[in-house]
PDB file of C-alpha atoms and ligand atoms in Angstrom:
ATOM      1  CA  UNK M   1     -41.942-119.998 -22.757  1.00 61.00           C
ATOM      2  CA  UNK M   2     -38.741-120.598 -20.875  1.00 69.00           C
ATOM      3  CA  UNK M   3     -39.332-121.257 -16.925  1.00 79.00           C
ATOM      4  CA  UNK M   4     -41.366-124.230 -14.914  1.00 89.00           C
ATOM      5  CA  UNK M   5     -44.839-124.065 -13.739  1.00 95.00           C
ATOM      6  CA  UNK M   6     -45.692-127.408 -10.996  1.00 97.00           C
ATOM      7  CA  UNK M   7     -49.235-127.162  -9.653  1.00 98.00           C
ATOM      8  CA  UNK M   8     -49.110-128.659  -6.433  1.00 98.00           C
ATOM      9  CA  UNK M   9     -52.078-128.462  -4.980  1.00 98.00           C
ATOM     10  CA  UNK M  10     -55.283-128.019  -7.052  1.00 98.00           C
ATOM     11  CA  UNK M  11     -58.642-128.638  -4.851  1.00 97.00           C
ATOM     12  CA  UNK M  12     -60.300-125.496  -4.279  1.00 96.00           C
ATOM     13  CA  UNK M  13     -61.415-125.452  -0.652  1.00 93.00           C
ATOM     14  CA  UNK M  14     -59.698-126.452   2.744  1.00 94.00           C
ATOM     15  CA  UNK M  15     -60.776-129.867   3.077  1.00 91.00           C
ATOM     16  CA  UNK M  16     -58.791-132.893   2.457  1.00 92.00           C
ATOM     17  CA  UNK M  17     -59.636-136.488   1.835  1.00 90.00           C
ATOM     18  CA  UNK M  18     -58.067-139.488   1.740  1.00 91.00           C
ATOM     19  CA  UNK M  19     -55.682-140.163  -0.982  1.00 90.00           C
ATOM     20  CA  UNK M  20     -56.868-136.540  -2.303  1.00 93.00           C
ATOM     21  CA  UNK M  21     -55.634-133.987  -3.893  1.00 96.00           C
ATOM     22  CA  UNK M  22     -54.494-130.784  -1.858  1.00 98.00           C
ATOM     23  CA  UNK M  23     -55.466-127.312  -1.505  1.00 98.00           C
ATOM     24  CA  UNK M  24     -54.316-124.401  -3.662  1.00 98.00           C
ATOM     25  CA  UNK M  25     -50.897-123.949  -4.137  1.00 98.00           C
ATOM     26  CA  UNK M  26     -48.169-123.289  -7.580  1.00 98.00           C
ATOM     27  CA  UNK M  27     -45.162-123.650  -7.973  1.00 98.00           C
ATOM     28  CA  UNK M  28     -43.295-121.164 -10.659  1.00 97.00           C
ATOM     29  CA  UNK M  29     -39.861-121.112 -12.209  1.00 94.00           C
ATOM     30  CA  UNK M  30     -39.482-118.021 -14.204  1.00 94.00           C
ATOM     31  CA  UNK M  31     -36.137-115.829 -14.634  1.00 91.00           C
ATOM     32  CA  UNK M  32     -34.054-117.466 -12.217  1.00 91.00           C
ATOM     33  CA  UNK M  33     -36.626-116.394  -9.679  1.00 94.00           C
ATOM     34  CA  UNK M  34     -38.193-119.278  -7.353  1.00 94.00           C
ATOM     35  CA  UNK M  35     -42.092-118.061  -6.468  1.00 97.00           C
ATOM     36  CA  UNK M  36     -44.215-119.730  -5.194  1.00 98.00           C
ATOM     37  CA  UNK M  37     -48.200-118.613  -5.714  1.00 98.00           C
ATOM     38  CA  UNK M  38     -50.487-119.609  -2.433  1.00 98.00           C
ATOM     39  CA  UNK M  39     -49.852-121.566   0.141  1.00 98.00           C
ATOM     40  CA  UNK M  40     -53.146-123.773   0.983  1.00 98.00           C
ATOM     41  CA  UNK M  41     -52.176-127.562   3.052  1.00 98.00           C
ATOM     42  CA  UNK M  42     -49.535-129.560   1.307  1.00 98.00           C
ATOM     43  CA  UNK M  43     -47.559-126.884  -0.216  1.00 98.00           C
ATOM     44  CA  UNK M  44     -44.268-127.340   1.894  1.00 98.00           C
ATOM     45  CA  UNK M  45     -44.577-131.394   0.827  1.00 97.00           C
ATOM     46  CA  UNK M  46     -45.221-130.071  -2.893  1.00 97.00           C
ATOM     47  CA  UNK M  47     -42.663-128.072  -3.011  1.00 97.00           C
ATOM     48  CA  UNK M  48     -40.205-130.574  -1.978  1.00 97.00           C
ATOM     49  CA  UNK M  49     -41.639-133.694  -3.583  1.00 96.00           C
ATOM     50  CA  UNK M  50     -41.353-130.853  -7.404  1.00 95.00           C
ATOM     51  CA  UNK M  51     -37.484-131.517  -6.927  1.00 94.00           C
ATOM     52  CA  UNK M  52     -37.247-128.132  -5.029  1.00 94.00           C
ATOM     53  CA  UNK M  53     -34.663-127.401  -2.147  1.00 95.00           C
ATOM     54  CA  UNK M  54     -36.781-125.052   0.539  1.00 96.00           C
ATOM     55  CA  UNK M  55     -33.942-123.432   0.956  1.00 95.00           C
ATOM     56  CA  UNK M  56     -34.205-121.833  -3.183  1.00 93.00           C
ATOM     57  CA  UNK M  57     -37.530-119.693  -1.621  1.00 96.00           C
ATOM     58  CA  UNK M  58     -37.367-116.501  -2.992  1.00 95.00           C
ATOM     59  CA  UNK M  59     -40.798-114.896  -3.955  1.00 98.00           C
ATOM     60  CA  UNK M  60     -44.073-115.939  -2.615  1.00 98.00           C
ATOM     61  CA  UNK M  61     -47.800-114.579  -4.057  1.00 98.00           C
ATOM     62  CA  UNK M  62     -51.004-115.026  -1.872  1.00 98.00           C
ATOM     63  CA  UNK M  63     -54.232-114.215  -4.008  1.00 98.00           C
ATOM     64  CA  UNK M  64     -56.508-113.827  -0.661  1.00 98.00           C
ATOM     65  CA  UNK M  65     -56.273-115.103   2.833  1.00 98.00           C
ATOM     66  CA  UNK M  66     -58.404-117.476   2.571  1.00 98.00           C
ATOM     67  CA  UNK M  67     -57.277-120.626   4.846  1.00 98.00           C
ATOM     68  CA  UNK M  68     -56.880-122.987   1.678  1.00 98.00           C
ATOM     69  CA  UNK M  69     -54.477-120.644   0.374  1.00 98.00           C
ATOM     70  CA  UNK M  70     -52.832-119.296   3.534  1.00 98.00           C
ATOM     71  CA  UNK M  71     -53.026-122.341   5.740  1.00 98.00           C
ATOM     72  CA  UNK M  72     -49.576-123.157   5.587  1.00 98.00           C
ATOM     73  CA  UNK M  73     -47.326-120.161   4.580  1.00 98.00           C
ATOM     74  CA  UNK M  74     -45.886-119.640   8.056  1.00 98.00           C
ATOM     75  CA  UNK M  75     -44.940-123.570   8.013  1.00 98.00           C
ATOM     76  CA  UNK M  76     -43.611-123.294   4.615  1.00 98.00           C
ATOM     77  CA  UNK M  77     -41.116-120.555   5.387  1.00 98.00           C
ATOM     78  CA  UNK M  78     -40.730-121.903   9.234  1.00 98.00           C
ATOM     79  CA  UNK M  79     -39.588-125.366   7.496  1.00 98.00           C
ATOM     80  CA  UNK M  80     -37.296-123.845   4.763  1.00 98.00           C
ATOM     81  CA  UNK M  81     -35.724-121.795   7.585  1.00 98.00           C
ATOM     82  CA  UNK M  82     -34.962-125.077   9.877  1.00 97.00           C
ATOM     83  CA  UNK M  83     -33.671-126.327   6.726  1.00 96.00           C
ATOM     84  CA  UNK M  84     -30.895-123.904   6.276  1.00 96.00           C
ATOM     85  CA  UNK M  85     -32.345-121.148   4.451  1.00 96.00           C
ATOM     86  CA  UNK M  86     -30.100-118.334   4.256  1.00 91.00           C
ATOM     87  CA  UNK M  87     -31.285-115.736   2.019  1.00 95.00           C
ATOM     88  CA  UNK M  88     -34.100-113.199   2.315  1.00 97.00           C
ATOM     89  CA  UNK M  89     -37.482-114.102   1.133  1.00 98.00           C
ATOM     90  CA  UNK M  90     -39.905-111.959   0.454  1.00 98.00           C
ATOM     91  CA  UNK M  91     -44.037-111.866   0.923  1.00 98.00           C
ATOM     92  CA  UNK M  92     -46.398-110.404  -1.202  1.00 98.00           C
ATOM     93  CA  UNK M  93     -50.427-110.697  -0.118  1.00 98.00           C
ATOM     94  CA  UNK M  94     -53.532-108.387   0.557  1.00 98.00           C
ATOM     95  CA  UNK M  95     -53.911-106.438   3.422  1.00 98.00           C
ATOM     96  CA  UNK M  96     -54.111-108.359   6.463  1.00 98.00           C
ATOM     97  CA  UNK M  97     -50.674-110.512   5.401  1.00 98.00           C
ATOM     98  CA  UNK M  98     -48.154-109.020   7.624  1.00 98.00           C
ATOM     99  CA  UNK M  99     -50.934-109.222  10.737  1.00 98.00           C
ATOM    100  CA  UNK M 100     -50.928-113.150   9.881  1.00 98.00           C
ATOM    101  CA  UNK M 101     -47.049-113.695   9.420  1.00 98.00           C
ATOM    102  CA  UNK M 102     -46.417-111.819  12.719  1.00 98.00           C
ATOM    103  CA  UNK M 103     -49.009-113.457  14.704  1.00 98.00           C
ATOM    104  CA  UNK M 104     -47.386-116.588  12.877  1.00 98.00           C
ATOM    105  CA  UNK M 105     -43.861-115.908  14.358  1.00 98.00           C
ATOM    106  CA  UNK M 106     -44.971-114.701  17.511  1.00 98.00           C
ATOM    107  CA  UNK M 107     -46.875-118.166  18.260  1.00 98.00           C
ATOM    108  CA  UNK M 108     -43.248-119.874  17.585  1.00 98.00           C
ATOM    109  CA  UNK M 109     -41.494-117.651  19.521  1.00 98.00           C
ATOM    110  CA  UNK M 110     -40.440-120.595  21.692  1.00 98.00           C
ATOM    111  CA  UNK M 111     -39.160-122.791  18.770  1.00 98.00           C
ATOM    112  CA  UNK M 112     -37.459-119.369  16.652  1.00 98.00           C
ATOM    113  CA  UNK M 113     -35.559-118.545  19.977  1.00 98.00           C
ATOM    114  CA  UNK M 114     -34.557-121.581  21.108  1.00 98.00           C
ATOM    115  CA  UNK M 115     -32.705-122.724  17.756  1.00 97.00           C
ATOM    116  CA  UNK M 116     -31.147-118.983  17.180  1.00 97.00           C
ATOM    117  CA  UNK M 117     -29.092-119.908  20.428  1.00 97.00           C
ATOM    118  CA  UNK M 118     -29.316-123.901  20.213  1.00 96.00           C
ATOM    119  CA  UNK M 119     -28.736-124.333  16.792  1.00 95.00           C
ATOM    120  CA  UNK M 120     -26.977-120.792  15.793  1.00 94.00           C
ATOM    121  CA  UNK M 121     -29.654-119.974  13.026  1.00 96.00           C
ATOM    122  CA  UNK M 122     -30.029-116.635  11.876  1.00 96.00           C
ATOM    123  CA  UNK M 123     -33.411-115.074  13.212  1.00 97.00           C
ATOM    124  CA  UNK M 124     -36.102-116.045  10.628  1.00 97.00           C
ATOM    125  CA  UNK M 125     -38.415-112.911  11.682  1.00 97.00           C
ATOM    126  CA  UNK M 126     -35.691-110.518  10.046  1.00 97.00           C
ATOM    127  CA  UNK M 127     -35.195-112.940   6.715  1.00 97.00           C
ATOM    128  CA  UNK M 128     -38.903-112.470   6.272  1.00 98.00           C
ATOM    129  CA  UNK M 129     -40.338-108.964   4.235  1.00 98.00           C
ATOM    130  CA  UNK M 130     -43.642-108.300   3.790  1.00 98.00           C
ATOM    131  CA  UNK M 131     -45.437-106.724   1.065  1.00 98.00           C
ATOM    132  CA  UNK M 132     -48.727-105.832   1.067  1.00 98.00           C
ATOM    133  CA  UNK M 133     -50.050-104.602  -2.096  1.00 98.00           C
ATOM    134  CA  UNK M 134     -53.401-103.278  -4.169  1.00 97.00           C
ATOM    135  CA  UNK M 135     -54.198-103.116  -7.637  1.00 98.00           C
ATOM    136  CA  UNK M 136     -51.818-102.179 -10.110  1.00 98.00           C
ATOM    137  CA  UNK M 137     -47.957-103.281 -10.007  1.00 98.00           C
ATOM    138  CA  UNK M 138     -46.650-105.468  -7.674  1.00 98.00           C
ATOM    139  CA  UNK M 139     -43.142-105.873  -7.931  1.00 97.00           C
ATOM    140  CA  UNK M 140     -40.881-104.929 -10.869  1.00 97.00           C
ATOM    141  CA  UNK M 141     -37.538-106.241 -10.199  1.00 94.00           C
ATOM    142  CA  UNK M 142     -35.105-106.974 -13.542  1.00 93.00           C
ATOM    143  CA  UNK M 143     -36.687-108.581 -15.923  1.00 94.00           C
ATOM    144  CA  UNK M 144     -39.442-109.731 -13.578  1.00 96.00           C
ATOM    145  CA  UNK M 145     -42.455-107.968 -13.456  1.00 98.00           C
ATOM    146  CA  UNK M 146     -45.784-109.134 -11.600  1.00 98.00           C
ATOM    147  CA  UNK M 147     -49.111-106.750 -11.755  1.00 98.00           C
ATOM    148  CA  UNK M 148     -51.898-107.068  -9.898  1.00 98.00           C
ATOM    149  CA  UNK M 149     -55.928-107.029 -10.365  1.00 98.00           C
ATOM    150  CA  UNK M 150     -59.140-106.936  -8.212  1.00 98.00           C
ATOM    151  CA  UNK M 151     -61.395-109.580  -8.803  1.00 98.00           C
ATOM    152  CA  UNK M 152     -64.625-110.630  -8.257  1.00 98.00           C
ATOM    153  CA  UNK M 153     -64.681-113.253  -5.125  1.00 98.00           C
ATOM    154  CA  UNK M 154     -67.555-111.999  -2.419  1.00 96.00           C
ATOM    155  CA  UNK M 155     -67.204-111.381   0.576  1.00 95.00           C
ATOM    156  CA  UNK M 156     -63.676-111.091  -0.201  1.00 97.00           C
ATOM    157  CA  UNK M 157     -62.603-107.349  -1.104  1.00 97.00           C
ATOM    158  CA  UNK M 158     -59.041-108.166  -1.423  1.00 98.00           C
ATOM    159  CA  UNK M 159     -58.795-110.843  -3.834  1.00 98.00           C
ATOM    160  CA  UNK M 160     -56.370-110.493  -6.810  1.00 98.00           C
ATOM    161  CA  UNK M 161     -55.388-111.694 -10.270  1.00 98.00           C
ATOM    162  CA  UNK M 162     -51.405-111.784 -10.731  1.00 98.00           C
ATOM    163  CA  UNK M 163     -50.007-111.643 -13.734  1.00 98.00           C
ATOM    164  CA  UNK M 164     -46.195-112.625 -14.128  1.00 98.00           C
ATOM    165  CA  UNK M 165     -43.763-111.720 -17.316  1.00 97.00           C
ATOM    166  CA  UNK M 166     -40.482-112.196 -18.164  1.00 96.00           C
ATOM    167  CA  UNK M 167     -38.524-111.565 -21.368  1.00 94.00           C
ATOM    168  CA  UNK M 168     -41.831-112.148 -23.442  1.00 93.00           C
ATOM    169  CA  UNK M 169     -43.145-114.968 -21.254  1.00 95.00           C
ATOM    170  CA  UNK M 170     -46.548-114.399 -19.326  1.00 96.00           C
ATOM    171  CA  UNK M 171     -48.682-116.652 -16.733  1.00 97.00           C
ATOM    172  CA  UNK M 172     -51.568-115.308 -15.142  1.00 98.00           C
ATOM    173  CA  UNK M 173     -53.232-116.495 -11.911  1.00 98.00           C
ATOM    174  CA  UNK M 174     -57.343-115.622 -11.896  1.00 98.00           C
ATOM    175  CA  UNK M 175     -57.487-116.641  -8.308  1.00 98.00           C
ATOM    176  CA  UNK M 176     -60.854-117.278  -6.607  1.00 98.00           C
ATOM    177  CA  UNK M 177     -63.391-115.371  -9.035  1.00 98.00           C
ATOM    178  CA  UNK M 178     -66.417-115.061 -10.115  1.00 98.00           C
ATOM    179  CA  UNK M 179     -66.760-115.118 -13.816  1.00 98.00           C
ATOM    180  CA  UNK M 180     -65.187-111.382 -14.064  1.00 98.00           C
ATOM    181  CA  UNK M 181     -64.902-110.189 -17.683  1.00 98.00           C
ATOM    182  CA  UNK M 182     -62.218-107.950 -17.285  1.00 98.00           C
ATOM    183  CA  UNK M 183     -59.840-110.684 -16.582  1.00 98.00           C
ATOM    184  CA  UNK M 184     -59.821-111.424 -20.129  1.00 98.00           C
ATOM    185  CA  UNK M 185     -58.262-107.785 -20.603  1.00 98.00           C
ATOM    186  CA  UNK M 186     -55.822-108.508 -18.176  1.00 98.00           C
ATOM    187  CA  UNK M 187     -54.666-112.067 -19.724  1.00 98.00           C
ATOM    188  CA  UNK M 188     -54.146-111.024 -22.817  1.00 98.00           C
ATOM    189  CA  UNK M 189     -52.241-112.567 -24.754  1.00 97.00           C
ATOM    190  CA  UNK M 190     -50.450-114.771 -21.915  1.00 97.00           C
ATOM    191  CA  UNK M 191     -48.876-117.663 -22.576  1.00 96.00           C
ATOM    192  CA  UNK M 192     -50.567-119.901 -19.416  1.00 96.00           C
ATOM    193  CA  UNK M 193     -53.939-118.913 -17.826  1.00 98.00           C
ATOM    194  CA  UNK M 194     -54.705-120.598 -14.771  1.00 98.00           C
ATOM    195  CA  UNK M 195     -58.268-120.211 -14.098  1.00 98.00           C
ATOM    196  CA  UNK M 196     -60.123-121.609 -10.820  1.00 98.00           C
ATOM    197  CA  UNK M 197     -63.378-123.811 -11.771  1.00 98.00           C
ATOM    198  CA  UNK M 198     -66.339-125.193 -10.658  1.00 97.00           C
ATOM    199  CA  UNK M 199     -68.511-128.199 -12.491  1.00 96.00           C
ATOM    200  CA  UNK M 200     -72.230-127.925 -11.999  1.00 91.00           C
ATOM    201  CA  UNK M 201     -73.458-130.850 -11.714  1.00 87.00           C
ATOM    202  CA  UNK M 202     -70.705-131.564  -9.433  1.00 88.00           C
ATOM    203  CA  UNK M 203     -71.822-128.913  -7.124  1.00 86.00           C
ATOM    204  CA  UNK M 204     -74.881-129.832  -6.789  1.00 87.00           C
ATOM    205  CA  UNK M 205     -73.773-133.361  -5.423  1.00 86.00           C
ATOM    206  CA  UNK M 206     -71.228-131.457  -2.870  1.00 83.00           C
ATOM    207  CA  UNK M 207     -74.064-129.538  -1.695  1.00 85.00           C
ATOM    208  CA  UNK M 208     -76.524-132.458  -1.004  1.00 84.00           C
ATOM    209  CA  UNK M 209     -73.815-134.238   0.881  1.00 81.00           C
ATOM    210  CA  UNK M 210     -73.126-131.014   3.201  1.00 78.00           C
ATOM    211  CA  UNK M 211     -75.057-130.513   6.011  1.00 71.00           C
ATOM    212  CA  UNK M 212     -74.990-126.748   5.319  1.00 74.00           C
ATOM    213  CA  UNK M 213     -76.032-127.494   1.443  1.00 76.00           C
ATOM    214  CA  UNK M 214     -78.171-124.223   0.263  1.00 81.00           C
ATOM    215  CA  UNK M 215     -75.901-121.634   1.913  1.00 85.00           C
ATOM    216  CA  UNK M 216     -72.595-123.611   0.240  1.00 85.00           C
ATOM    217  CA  UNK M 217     -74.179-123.202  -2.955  1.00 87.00           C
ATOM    218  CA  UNK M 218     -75.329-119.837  -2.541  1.00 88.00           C
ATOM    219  CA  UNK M 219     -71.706-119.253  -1.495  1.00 88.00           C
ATOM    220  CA  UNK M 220     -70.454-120.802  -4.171  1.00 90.00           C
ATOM    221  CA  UNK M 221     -72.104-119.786  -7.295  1.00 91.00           C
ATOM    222  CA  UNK M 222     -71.864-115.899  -6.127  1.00 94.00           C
ATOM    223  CA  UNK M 223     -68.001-116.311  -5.857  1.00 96.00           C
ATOM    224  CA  UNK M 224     -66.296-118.911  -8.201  1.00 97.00           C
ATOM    225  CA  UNK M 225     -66.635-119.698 -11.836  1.00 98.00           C
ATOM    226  CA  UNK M 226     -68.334-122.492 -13.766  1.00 97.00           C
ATOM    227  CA  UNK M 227     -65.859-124.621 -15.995  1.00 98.00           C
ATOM    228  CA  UNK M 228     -67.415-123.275 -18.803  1.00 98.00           C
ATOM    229  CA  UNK M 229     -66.966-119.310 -17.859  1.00 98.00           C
ATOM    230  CA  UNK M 230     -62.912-119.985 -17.547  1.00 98.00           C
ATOM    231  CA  UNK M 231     -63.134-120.823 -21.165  1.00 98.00           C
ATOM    232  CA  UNK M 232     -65.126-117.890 -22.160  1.00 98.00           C
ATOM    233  CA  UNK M 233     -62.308-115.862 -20.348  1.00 98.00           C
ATOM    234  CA  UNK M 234     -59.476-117.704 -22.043  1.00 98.00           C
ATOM    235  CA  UNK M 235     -61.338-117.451 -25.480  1.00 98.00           C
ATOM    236  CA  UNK M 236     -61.464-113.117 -25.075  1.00 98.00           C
ATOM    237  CA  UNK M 237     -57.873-113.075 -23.565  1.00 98.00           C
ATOM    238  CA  UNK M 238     -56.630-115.638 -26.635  1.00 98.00           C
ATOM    239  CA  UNK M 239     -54.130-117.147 -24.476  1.00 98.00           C
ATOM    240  CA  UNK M 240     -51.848-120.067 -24.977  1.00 96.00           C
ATOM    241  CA  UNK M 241     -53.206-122.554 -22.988  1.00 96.00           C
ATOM    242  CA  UNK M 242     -55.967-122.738 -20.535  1.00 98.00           C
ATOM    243  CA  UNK M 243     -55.176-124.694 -16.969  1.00 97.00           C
ATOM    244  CA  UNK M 244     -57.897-125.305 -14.692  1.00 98.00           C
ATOM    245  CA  UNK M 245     -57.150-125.160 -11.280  1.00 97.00           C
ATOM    246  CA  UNK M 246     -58.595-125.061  -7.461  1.00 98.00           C
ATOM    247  CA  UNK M 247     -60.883-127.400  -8.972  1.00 97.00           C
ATOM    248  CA  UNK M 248     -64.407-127.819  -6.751  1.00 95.00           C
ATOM    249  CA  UNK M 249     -65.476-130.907  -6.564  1.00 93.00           C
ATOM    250  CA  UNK M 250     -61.926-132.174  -6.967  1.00 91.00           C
ATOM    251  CA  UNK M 251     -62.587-135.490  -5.274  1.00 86.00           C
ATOM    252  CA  UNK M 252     -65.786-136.801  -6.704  1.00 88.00           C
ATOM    253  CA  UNK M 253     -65.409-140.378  -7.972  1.00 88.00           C
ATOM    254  CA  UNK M 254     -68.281-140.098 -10.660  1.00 90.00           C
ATOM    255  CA  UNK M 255     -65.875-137.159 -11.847  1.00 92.00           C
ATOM    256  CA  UNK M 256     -63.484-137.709 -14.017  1.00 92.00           C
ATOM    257  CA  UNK M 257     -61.013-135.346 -16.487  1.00 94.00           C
ATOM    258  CA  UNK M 258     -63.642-136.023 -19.424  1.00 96.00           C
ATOM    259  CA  UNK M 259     -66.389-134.432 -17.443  1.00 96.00           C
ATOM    260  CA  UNK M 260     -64.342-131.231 -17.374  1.00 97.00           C
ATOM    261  CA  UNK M 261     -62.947-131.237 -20.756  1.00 97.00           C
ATOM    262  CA  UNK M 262     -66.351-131.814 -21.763  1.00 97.00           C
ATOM    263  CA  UNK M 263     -67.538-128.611 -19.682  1.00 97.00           C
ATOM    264  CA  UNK M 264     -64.635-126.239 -21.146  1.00 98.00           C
ATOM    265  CA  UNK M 265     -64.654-127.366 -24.899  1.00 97.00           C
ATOM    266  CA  UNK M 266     -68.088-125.685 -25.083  1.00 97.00           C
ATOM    267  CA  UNK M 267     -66.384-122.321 -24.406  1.00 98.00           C
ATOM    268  CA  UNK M 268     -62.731-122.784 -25.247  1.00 98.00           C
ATOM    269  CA  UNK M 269     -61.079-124.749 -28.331  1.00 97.00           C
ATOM    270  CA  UNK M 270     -57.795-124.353 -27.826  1.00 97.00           C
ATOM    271  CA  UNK M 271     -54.488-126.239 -25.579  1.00 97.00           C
ATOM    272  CA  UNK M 272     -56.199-127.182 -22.404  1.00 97.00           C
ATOM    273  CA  UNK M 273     -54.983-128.611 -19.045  1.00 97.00           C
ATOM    274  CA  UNK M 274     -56.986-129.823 -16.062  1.00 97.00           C
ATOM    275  CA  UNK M 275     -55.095-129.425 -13.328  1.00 96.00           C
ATOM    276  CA  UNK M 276     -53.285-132.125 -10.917  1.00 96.00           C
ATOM    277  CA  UNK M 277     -51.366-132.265  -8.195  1.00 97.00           C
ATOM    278  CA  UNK M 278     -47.812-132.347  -8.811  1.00 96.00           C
ATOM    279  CA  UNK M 279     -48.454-131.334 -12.953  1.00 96.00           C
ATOM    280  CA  UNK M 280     -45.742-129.674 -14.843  1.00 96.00           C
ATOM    281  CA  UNK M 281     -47.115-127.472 -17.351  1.00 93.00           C
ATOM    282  CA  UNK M 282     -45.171-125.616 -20.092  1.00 80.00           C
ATOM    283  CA  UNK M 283     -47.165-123.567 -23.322  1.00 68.00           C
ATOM    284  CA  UNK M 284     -46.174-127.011 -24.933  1.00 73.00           C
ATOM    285  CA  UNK M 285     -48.261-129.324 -23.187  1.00 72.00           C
ATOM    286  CA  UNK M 286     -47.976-131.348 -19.472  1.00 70.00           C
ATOM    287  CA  UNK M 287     -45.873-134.099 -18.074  1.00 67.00           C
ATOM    288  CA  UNK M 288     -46.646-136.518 -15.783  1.00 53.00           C
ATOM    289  CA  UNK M 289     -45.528-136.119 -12.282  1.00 51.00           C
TER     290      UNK M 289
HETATM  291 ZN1  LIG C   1     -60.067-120.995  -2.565  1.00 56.57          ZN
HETATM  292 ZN1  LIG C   2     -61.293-117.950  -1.767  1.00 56.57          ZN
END
């Protein structure tokens, strides 16, 4: 696999804690291209604390607009902009992306305006493009190619699967799903599958903390899968490695990496991650941020 992958943020869900790990967002080096895959909190700090000048932005992904993987994509591209960014950047996302980045701009009209004439910046709203897409291929540009599929995340509609390849090198994205066998299909073969997860027994101690505890569980268990279902999915697809990401609970102290190594190896035998912020992961293995 040539190319980087940095997981920056890897909680699933919007709330932080502190000294916790962030929401859902990736960081991926592949072809000379810069992407970066959801933008939950934290992702401008991860992206800058991976080694990463804003300014290299090129491609960003959003799986669903979901707030912990939205959140901050208009303060992501507003910060690479005030710090110099001079080349196009485009947006790729579900229906309903282009409403958010305009409504986005239009709330900093003030700020955008202000520095075109104070500080001479180039106007941010036309470096911006936005792409909405469907099912099917996303973007084939060079070498690059990124496809797209519908998964199974209630009451979301328009929740997506990417899958990225270049020159013979493929990482796939499940995003928030449900266990959804056809994802196997669509990661075959790839060299990194990052798969969302959830750890039972876990859940059921996030739920009887929350005030709201039945309906979160209902919620949950209808629209993410259990630790054990990403490794079924990564067993069909025979891919390289299995990394488990957007992690629920991912801030449990009675949790620890055994507890969901223990979950997966039930399912799923081969090179396994569990994901961290700040995590580099190649097909090879992980090294420490
Ligand atoms: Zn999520
Ligand atoms: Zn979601």
């Amino acid at each position: 696999m040539s190319g980087r992958l940095v997981l920056l943020g890897t909680k699933g869900g919007p709330a932080i804690r502190p000294g916790g790990p962030w929401p859902t967002s990736t960081l991926l080096e592949l072809g000379g291209r810069t992407v970066v895959v959801d933008c939950g909190l934290g992702v401008t700090r991860g992206v800058t604390d991976a080694g990463l000048s804003l300014k290299a932005l090129d491609l960003v992904f959003i799986t669903h607009l979901h707030s912990d993987h939205v959140l901050e994509l208009g303060p992501l591209l507003h910060t690479a902009w005030t710090a110099g960014l001079a080349t196009p950047v485009t947006l790729f996302g579900p229906v309903g992306l282009n409403r958010y980045w305009q409504s986005f701009v239009q709330a900093l009209e003030f700020d955008i305006e202000i520095r075109i004439v104070d500080e001479g910046r180039p106007d941010l709203r036309k470096m911006v493009e936005v792409v909405e897409f469907g099912e099917g291929e996303v973007l084939s540009d060079g070498d690059l190619s990124v496809t797209a599929l519908r998964v199974d995340h209630p009451p979301v509609t328009e929740c997506f699967a990417l899958r990225f390849e270049h020159q013979g090198t493929s990482i796939v994205f499940s995003a928030d799903t449900a266990f959804f066998p056809p994802l196997a299909d669509f990661a075959r073969g790839a060299d990194i599958l990052l798969h969302e997860a959830m750890l039972e027994e876990g859940v059921e101690r996030l739920v009887a903390r929350t005030g709201n505890g039945a309906r979160l569980r209902e919620h949950l268990m209808a629209s993410h899968s259990l630790a054990g279902e990403a490794g079924i999915i990564a067993a069909r697809a025979g891919v390289g490695r299995l990394v488990l990401n957007h992690l629920i609970p991912a801030d449990d102290p009675d949790i620890g990496e055994a507890d969901w190594v223990e979950a997966v190896r039930k399912t799923w035998n081969g090179p396994l991650t569990i994901g961290r912020d700040g995590l580099v992961v190649t097909d090879k293995g992980e090294d420490a941020p």
